[in-house]
mmCIF file of C-alpha atoms in Angstrom:
data_model
loop_
_atom_site.group_PDB
_atom_site.id
_atom_site.type_symbol
_atom_site.label_atom_id
_atom_site.label_comp_id
_atom_site.label_asym_id
_atom_site.label_seq_id
_atom_site.Cartn_x
_atom_site.Cartn_y
_atom_site.Cartn_z
ATOM 1 C CA MET M 1 0.000 0.000 0.000
ATOM 2 C CA ARG M 2 1.031 3.616 -0.550
ATOM 3 C CA VAL M 3 1.271 5.955 2.436
ATOM 4 C CA LEU M 4 1.632 9.690 1.968
ATOM 5 C CA MET M 5 3.855 11.611 4.384
ATOM 6 C CA PRO M 6 4.021 15.400 3.866
ATOM 7 C CA VAL M 7 7.011 17.197 5.431
ATOM 8 C CA PRO M 8 8.436 20.732 5.416
ATOM 9 C CA ASP M 9 11.652 21.535 3.584
ATOM 10 C CA ARG M 10 13.516 21.461 6.904
ATOM 11 C CA ASP M 11 13.214 21.000 10.666
ATOM 12 C CA PHE M 12 10.856 18.013 10.948
ATOM 13 C CA ASP M 13 11.387 15.590 13.822
ATOM 14 C CA VAL M 14 13.844 12.788 13.050
ATOM 15 C CA THR M 15 12.057 10.069 15.016
ATOM 16 C CA GLU M 16 8.514 10.935 13.988
ATOM 17 C CA VAL M 17 9.451 10.600 10.315
ATOM 18 C CA ALA M 18 12.134 7.912 10.257
ATOM 19 C CA VAL M 19 10.563 5.347 12.600
ATOM 20 C CA PRO M 20 7.156 5.059 10.839
ATOM 21 C CA TRP M 21 8.960 5.092 7.482
ATOM 22 C CA ARG M 22 11.226 2.214 8.531
ATOM 23 C CA LEU M 23 8.423 0.125 10.073
ATOM 24 C CA LEU M 24 6.056 0.569 7.125
ATOM 25 C CA THR M 25 8.780 -0.010 4.545
ATOM 26 C CA ASP M 26 9.919 -3.183 6.308
ATOM 27 C CA ALA M 27 6.301 -4.378 6.200
ATOM 28 C CA GLY M 28 6.242 -3.996 2.414
ATOM 29 C CA HIS M 29 4.424 -0.676 2.146
ATOM 30 C CA ARG M 30 5.639 2.315 0.142
ATOM 31 C CA VAL M 31 5.971 5.715 1.817
ATOM 32 C CA VAL M 32 5.712 8.696 -0.542
ATOM 33 C CA PHE M 33 7.090 11.996 0.753
ATOM 34 C CA ALA M 34 5.518 15.309 -0.212
ATOM 35 C CA THR M 35 7.108 18.763 0.050
ATOM 36 C CA GLU M 36 5.771 22.163 -0.926
ATOM 37 C CA ARG M 37 7.588 21.957 -4.270
ATOM 38 C CA ALA M 38 8.113 18.632 -6.023
ATOM 39 C CA GLY M 39 11.661 17.317 -6.057
ATOM 40 C CA THR M 40 12.781 19.111 -2.895
ATOM 41 C CA ARG M 41 15.184 17.083 -0.779
ATOM 42 C CA PRO M 42 13.960 17.734 2.779
ATOM 43 C CA ALA M 43 16.077 17.787 5.924
ATOM 44 C CA CYS M 44 15.303 17.122 9.565
ATOM 45 C CA ASP M 45 15.948 19.437 12.506
ATOM 46 C CA PRO M 46 19.768 19.108 12.736
ATOM 47 C CA ARG M 47 19.827 19.645 16.502
ATOM 48 C CA LEU M 48 17.991 16.344 16.950
ATOM 49 C CA LEU M 49 20.903 14.482 15.343
ATOM 50 C CA THR M 50 23.569 15.897 17.658
ATOM 51 C CA GLY M 51 21.613 16.778 20.806
ATOM 52 C CA VAL M 52 19.583 19.895 21.448
ATOM 53 C CA LEU M 53 21.548 21.051 24.477
ATOM 54 C CA PHE M 54 24.889 19.644 25.656
ATOM 55 C CA GLY M 55 24.292 16.506 23.600
ATOM 56 C CA GLN M 56 20.944 15.796 25.292
ATOM 57 C CA LEU M 57 17.271 15.891 24.181
ATOM 58 C CA GLY M 58 18.025 14.606 20.698
ATOM 59 C CA ALA M 59 16.859 11.513 18.831
ATOM 60 C CA ALA M 60 17.910 8.070 20.051
ATOM 61 C CA GLU M 61 20.553 6.054 18.227
ATOM 62 C CA GLN M 62 18.224 3.763 16.273
ATOM 63 C CA PRO M 63 15.986 6.539 14.864
ATOM 64 C CA ARG M 64 19.126 8.435 13.862
ATOM 65 C CA ARG M 65 20.293 5.346 11.995
ATOM 66 C CA PHE M 66 16.892 4.991 10.342
ATOM 67 C CA TYR M 67 17.101 8.623 9.246
ATOM 68 C CA GLU M 68 20.524 8.050 7.685
ATOM 69 C CA GLU M 69 19.030 5.144 5.748
ATOM 70 C CA LEU M 70 16.083 7.310 4.734
ATOM 71 C CA THR M 71 18.325 10.029 3.307
ATOM 72 C CA ARG M 72 19.878 7.440 0.985
ATOM 73 C CA SER M 73 16.511 6.189 -0.264
ATOM 74 C CA GLU M 74 14.991 7.046 -3.635
ATOM 75 C CA GLU M 75 11.709 8.253 -2.135
ATOM 76 C CA PHE M 76 13.447 10.930 -0.088
ATOM 77 C CA THR M 77 14.586 12.833 -3.178
ATOM 78 C CA ALA M 78 11.615 12.043 -5.449
ATOM 79 C CA THR M 79 9.135 14.091 -3.424
ATOM 80 C CA VAL M 80 5.766 15.144 -4.840
ATOM 81 C CA GLY M 81 4.400 18.685 -4.496
ATOM 82 C CA TRP M 82 1.559 19.501 -2.132
ATOM 83 C CA ALA M 83 -0.534 21.272 -4.773
ATOM 84 C CA GLU M 84 -0.204 18.391 -7.250
ATOM 85 C CA LEU M 85 -1.267 15.651 -4.839
ATOM 86 C CA ALA M 86 -4.084 13.298 -5.818
ATOM 87 C CA PRO M 87 -5.315 12.047 -2.408
ATOM 88 C CA GLU M 88 -7.252 9.132 -3.885
ATOM 89 C CA GLU M 89 -3.953 7.568 -5.012
ATOM 90 C CA TYR M 90 -2.907 6.871 -1.394
ATOM 91 C CA ASP M 91 -4.086 4.306 1.116
ATOM 92 C CA GLY M 92 -2.948 6.167 4.229
ATOM 93 C CA LEU M 93 -1.703 9.551 5.416
ATOM 94 C CA ILE M 94 0.813 10.316 8.179
ATOM 95 C CA LEU M 95 1.379 13.850 9.496
ATOM 96 C CA PRO M 96 4.620 13.944 11.504
ATOM 97 C CA GLY M 97 5.656 16.775 13.788
ATOM 98 C CA GLY M 98 8.595 18.861 14.820
ATOM 99 C CA HIS M 99 8.914 22.147 16.675
ATOM 100 C CA ALA M 100 11.781 24.145 15.119
ATOM 101 C CA PRO M 101 11.003 27.248 12.981
ATOM 102 C CA GLY M 102 11.051 25.454 9.606
ATOM 103 C CA MET M 103 7.915 23.549 10.637
ATOM 104 C CA ARG M 104 5.780 26.666 10.122
ATOM 105 C CA GLN M 105 5.964 26.172 6.353
ATOM 106 C CA TYR M 106 4.092 22.880 6.785
ATOM 107 C CA LEU M 107 1.865 23.675 9.742
ATOM 108 C CA GLY M 108 0.694 26.946 8.207
ATOM 109 C CA SER M 109 0.074 25.837 4.618
ATOM 110 C CA GLU M 110 -3.463 26.391 3.330
ATOM 111 C CA VAL M 111 -2.652 24.261 0.286
ATOM 112 C CA LEU M 112 -1.651 21.314 2.427
ATOM 113 C CA ARG M 113 -4.715 21.686 4.646
ATOM 114 C CA ARG M 114 -7.015 21.531 1.616
ATOM 115 C CA GLN M 115 -5.307 18.364 0.402
ATOM 116 C CA VAL M 116 -5.485 16.807 3.869
ATOM 117 C CA GLY M 117 -9.187 17.647 3.981
ATOM 118 C CA ARG M 118 -9.701 15.878 0.658
ATOM 119 C CA PHE M 119 -7.906 12.784 1.965
ATOM 120 C CA TRP M 120 -9.843 12.853 5.257
ATOM 121 C CA ALA M 121 -13.112 12.707 3.286
ATOM 122 C CA LEU M 122 -12.027 9.377 1.778
ATOM 123 C CA ASP M 123 -12.253 7.737 5.237
ATOM 124 C CA ARG M 124 -8.857 6.071 4.949
ATOM 125 C CA PRO M 125 -6.267 5.777 7.749
ATOM 126 C CA VAL M 126 -4.875 9.094 8.961
ATOM 127 C CA GLY M 127 -2.165 9.342 11.611
ATOM 128 C CA ALA M 128 -0.671 12.444 13.245
ATOM 129 C CA ILE M 129 2.100 12.867 15.807
ATOM 130 C CA CYS M 130 2.874 15.788 18.107
ATOM 131 C CA HIS M 131 2.690 19.107 16.176
ATOM 132 C CA GLY M 132 1.341 17.210 13.158
ATOM 133 C CA VAL M 133 -2.066 17.141 14.866
ATOM 134 C CA LEU M 134 -2.217 20.915 14.276
ATOM 135 C CA VAL M 135 -2.606 20.314 10.526
ATOM 136 C CA LEU M 136 -5.825 18.417 11.207
ATOM 137 C CA ALA M 137 -7.027 20.873 13.845
ATOM 138 C CA ARG M 138 -6.592 23.749 11.388
ATOM 139 C CA ALA M 139 -8.042 21.952 8.356
ATOM 140 C CA ARG M 140 -11.777 22.379 7.694
ATOM 141 C CA GLU M 141 -14.519 20.149 6.380
ATOM 142 C CA ALA M 142 -15.662 21.567 3.062
ATOM 143 C CA SER M 143 -19.349 21.065 3.840
ATOM 144 C CA THR M 144 -19.464 22.475 7.386
ATOM 145 C CA GLY M 145 -16.399 24.675 7.815
ATOM 146 C CA ARG M 146 -15.660 22.893 11.086
ATOM 147 C CA SER M 147 -12.255 21.498 12.079
ATOM 148 C CA LEU M 148 -11.605 17.940 10.900
ATOM 149 C CA LEU M 149 -11.105 17.083 14.576
ATOM 150 C CA ALA M 150 -14.315 18.698 15.808
ATOM 151 C CA ASP M 151 -15.934 15.386 16.771
ATOM 152 C CA ARG M 152 -12.846 13.304 17.463
ATOM 153 C CA ARG M 153 -10.897 11.813 20.332
ATOM 154 C CA THR M 154 -7.274 12.828 19.975
ATOM 155 C CA THR M 155 -3.986 13.523 21.663
ATOM 156 C CA CYS M 156 -1.068 15.764 20.642
ATOM 157 C CA LEU M 157 1.987 17.277 22.283
ATOM 158 C CA PRO M 158 0.810 17.924 25.880
ATOM 159 C CA LYS M 159 1.245 21.423 27.229
ATOM 160 C CA TYR M 160 3.360 20.261 30.172
ATOM 161 C CA MET M 161 5.902 18.682 27.789
ATOM 162 C CA GLU M 162 6.088 21.731 25.544
ATOM 163 C CA ARG M 163 6.377 24.112 28.497
ATOM 164 C CA SER M 164 9.009 21.995 30.279
ATOM 165 C CA ALA M 165 11.222 21.766 27.184
ATOM 166 C CA TYR M 166 10.928 25.512 26.618
ATOM 167 C CA LEU M 167 11.710 26.476 30.210
ATOM 168 C CA ALA M 168 14.702 24.126 30.330
ATOM 169 C CA THR M 169 16.312 25.518 27.172
ATOM 170 C CA ALA M 170 15.109 29.116 26.698
ATOM 171 C CA TRP M 171 18.194 30.552 28.418
ATOM 172 C CA ARG M 172 20.308 29.155 25.570
ATOM 173 C CA LEU M 173 17.954 28.536 22.638
ATOM 174 C CA GLY M 174 15.272 31.188 23.042
ATOM 175 C CA ARG M 175 11.899 30.125 21.616
ATOM 176 C CA TYR M 176 13.265 27.043 19.854
ATOM 177 C CA TYR M 177 10.659 24.861 21.602
ATOM 178 C CA ARG M 178 7.789 27.340 21.112
ATOM 179 C CA THR M 179 6.700 27.053 17.491
ATOM 180 C CA TYR M 180 3.739 29.375 18.029
ATOM 181 C CA PRO M 181 2.622 31.693 20.858
ATOM 182 C CA ALA M 182 -0.234 29.268 21.654
ATOM 183 C CA TYR M 183 0.590 25.841 23.032
ATOM 184 C CA VAL M 184 -0.206 22.932 20.700
ATOM 185 C CA GLU M 185 -2.562 21.379 23.230
ATOM 186 C CA ASP M 186 -4.534 24.612 23.652
ATOM 187 C CA GLU M 187 -5.094 24.985 19.913
ATOM 188 C CA VAL M 188 -6.091 21.346 19.484
ATOM 189 C CA ARG M 189 -8.491 21.514 22.434
ATOM 190 C CA ALA M 190 -10.123 24.606 20.931
ATOM 191 C CA ALA M 191 -10.871 22.637 17.753
ATOM 192 C CA LEU M 192 -12.775 19.920 19.657
ATOM 193 C CA THR M 193 -16.288 21.348 19.571
ATOM 194 C CA GLY M 194 -18.436 18.240 19.056
ATOM 195 C CA PRO M 195 -20.249 16.398 21.871
ATOM 196 C CA ASP M 196 -18.155 13.251 21.414
ATOM 197 C CA ALA M 197 -14.806 15.029 21.106
ATOM 198 C CA ARG M 198 -12.228 14.486 23.840
ATOM 199 C CA PHE M 199 -8.598 15.378 24.381
ATOM 200 C CA GLU M 200 -6.543 12.583 25.974
ATOM 201 C CA ARG M 201 -3.264 13.651 27.531
ATOM 202 C CA GLY M 202 -1.983 10.198 28.439
ATOM 203 C CA PRO M 203 0.274 9.380 31.400
ATOM 204 C CA ARG M 204 2.492 12.194 32.628
ATOM 205 C CA VAL M 205 6.083 11.432 31.608
ATOM 206 C CA LEU M 206 9.063 13.633 30.785
ATOM 207 C CA ALA M 207 11.858 11.231 29.899
ATOM 208 C CA ALA M 208 10.469 7.710 29.449
ATOM 209 C CA ARG M 209 9.750 6.780 25.842
ATOM 210 C CA GLY M 210 8.682 3.729 23.915
ATOM 211 C CA THR M 211 11.312 1.710 22.090
ATOM 212 C CA ALA M 212 11.459 -0.917 19.382
ATOM 213 C CA THR M 213 10.837 -3.647 21.981
ATOM 214 C CA ASP M 214 9.023 -1.931 24.863
ATOM 215 C CA ASP M 215 5.865 0.156 24.472
ATOM 216 C CA SER M 216 5.090 0.438 28.183
ATOM 217 C CA ALA M 217 5.891 4.176 28.201
ATOM 218 C CA ALA M 218 4.194 4.961 24.873
ATOM 219 C CA PHE M 219 0.678 6.298 24.311
ATOM 220 C CA VAL M 220 -1.521 6.654 21.224
ATOM 221 C CA VAL M 221 -5.217 7.356 20.720
ATOM 222 C CA GLN M 222 -7.288 5.621 18.047
ATOM 223 C CA ASP M 223 -10.687 6.922 16.983
ATOM 224 C CA GLY M 224 -11.969 4.911 14.057
ATOM 225 C CA ARG M 225 -9.460 5.284 11.231
ATOM 226 C CA TYR M 226 -7.710 8.199 12.937
ATOM 227 C CA LEU M 227 -4.598 7.621 15.062
ATOM 228 C CA SER M 228 -2.745 10.252 17.084
ATOM 229 C CA ALA M 229 0.363 10.288 19.272
ATOM 230 C CA ARG M 230 1.972 12.820 21.609
ATOM 231 C CA TRP M 231 5.701 12.999 20.869
ATOM 232 C CA PRO M 232 8.715 11.086 19.465
ATOM 233 C CA GLY M 233 8.602 8.729 22.436
ATOM 234 C CA ASP M 234 5.402 7.240 20.989
ATOM 235 C CA ALA M 235 6.746 6.730 17.447
ATOM 236 C CA TYR M 236 7.302 2.964 17.558
ATOM 237 C CA LEU M 237 3.867 2.231 18.981
ATOM 238 C CA PHE M 238 2.364 4.731 16.547
ATOM 239 C CA GLY M 239 4.085 3.076 13.588
ATOM 240 C CA ARG M 240 2.922 -0.401 14.567
ATOM 241 C CA ARG M 241 -0.648 0.720 15.243
ATOM 242 C CA PHE M 242 -0.788 2.632 11.974
ATOM 243 C CA GLN M 243 0.405 -0.430 10.086
ATOM 244 C CA ALA M 244 -2.362 -2.490 11.702
ATOM 245 C CA LEU M 245 -4.910 0.182 10.803
ATOM 246 C CA LEU M 246 -3.657 0.287 7.229
ATOM 247 C CA GLU M 247 -3.858 -3.486 6.832
ATOM 248 C CA ALA M 248 -7.202 -3.948 8.582
ATOM 249 C CA PRO M 249 -10.159 -4.915 6.364
ATOM 250 C CA ARG M 250 -12.376 -1.952 5.553
ATOM 251 C CA GLN M 251 -15.846 -2.105 7.039
#
């Protein structure tokens, strides 16, 4: 099956892109990357490869290795353009996150939101991690003008995580961890206007994260064919759950 993964030109999260790509590719699926302009070779947030502060807070060794493999793959340079996308050609959609300034190109794109809305209407698997949930919160249903998430259960980057990372690093990195003035959680919560909508924060953790063999610290939320996760620490569980969703028989 073909899974679409839009990314900005730079600054996306290493783990949130490379881990689902590796898991889905190993399972025999094809991941197609999309950038604003076709043929752009995207790049992750470089701080996550070396450590955000004093070698800490970066991606773990295995996701970094997956990312190195990804950069050598054909699909990473043969990106399709957002405006030229044909949503019906894809079986699934993954919206990864990231917090560095380059993410605003992706999170703020009206063109991408319209394409995501078209895919959402197909009722095929959609997954979003961390800041990627903002794309769905900001996208609107064509018929109602409401957020795509208006009636959904979802998670995203919790406010306590975003605030803690910012407060721990602002003295050196400024607003590196504050992509927008509003916290991600606050904006996502504001989009949940339906009676059945619910934000799920998950267990409060700051350092523990899921791994390739242990998901005890990971957390994802599934609502029908929509899957959401909080941060890079959930990426392995997210990737496995999205694969199951993709391969499940359609009702």
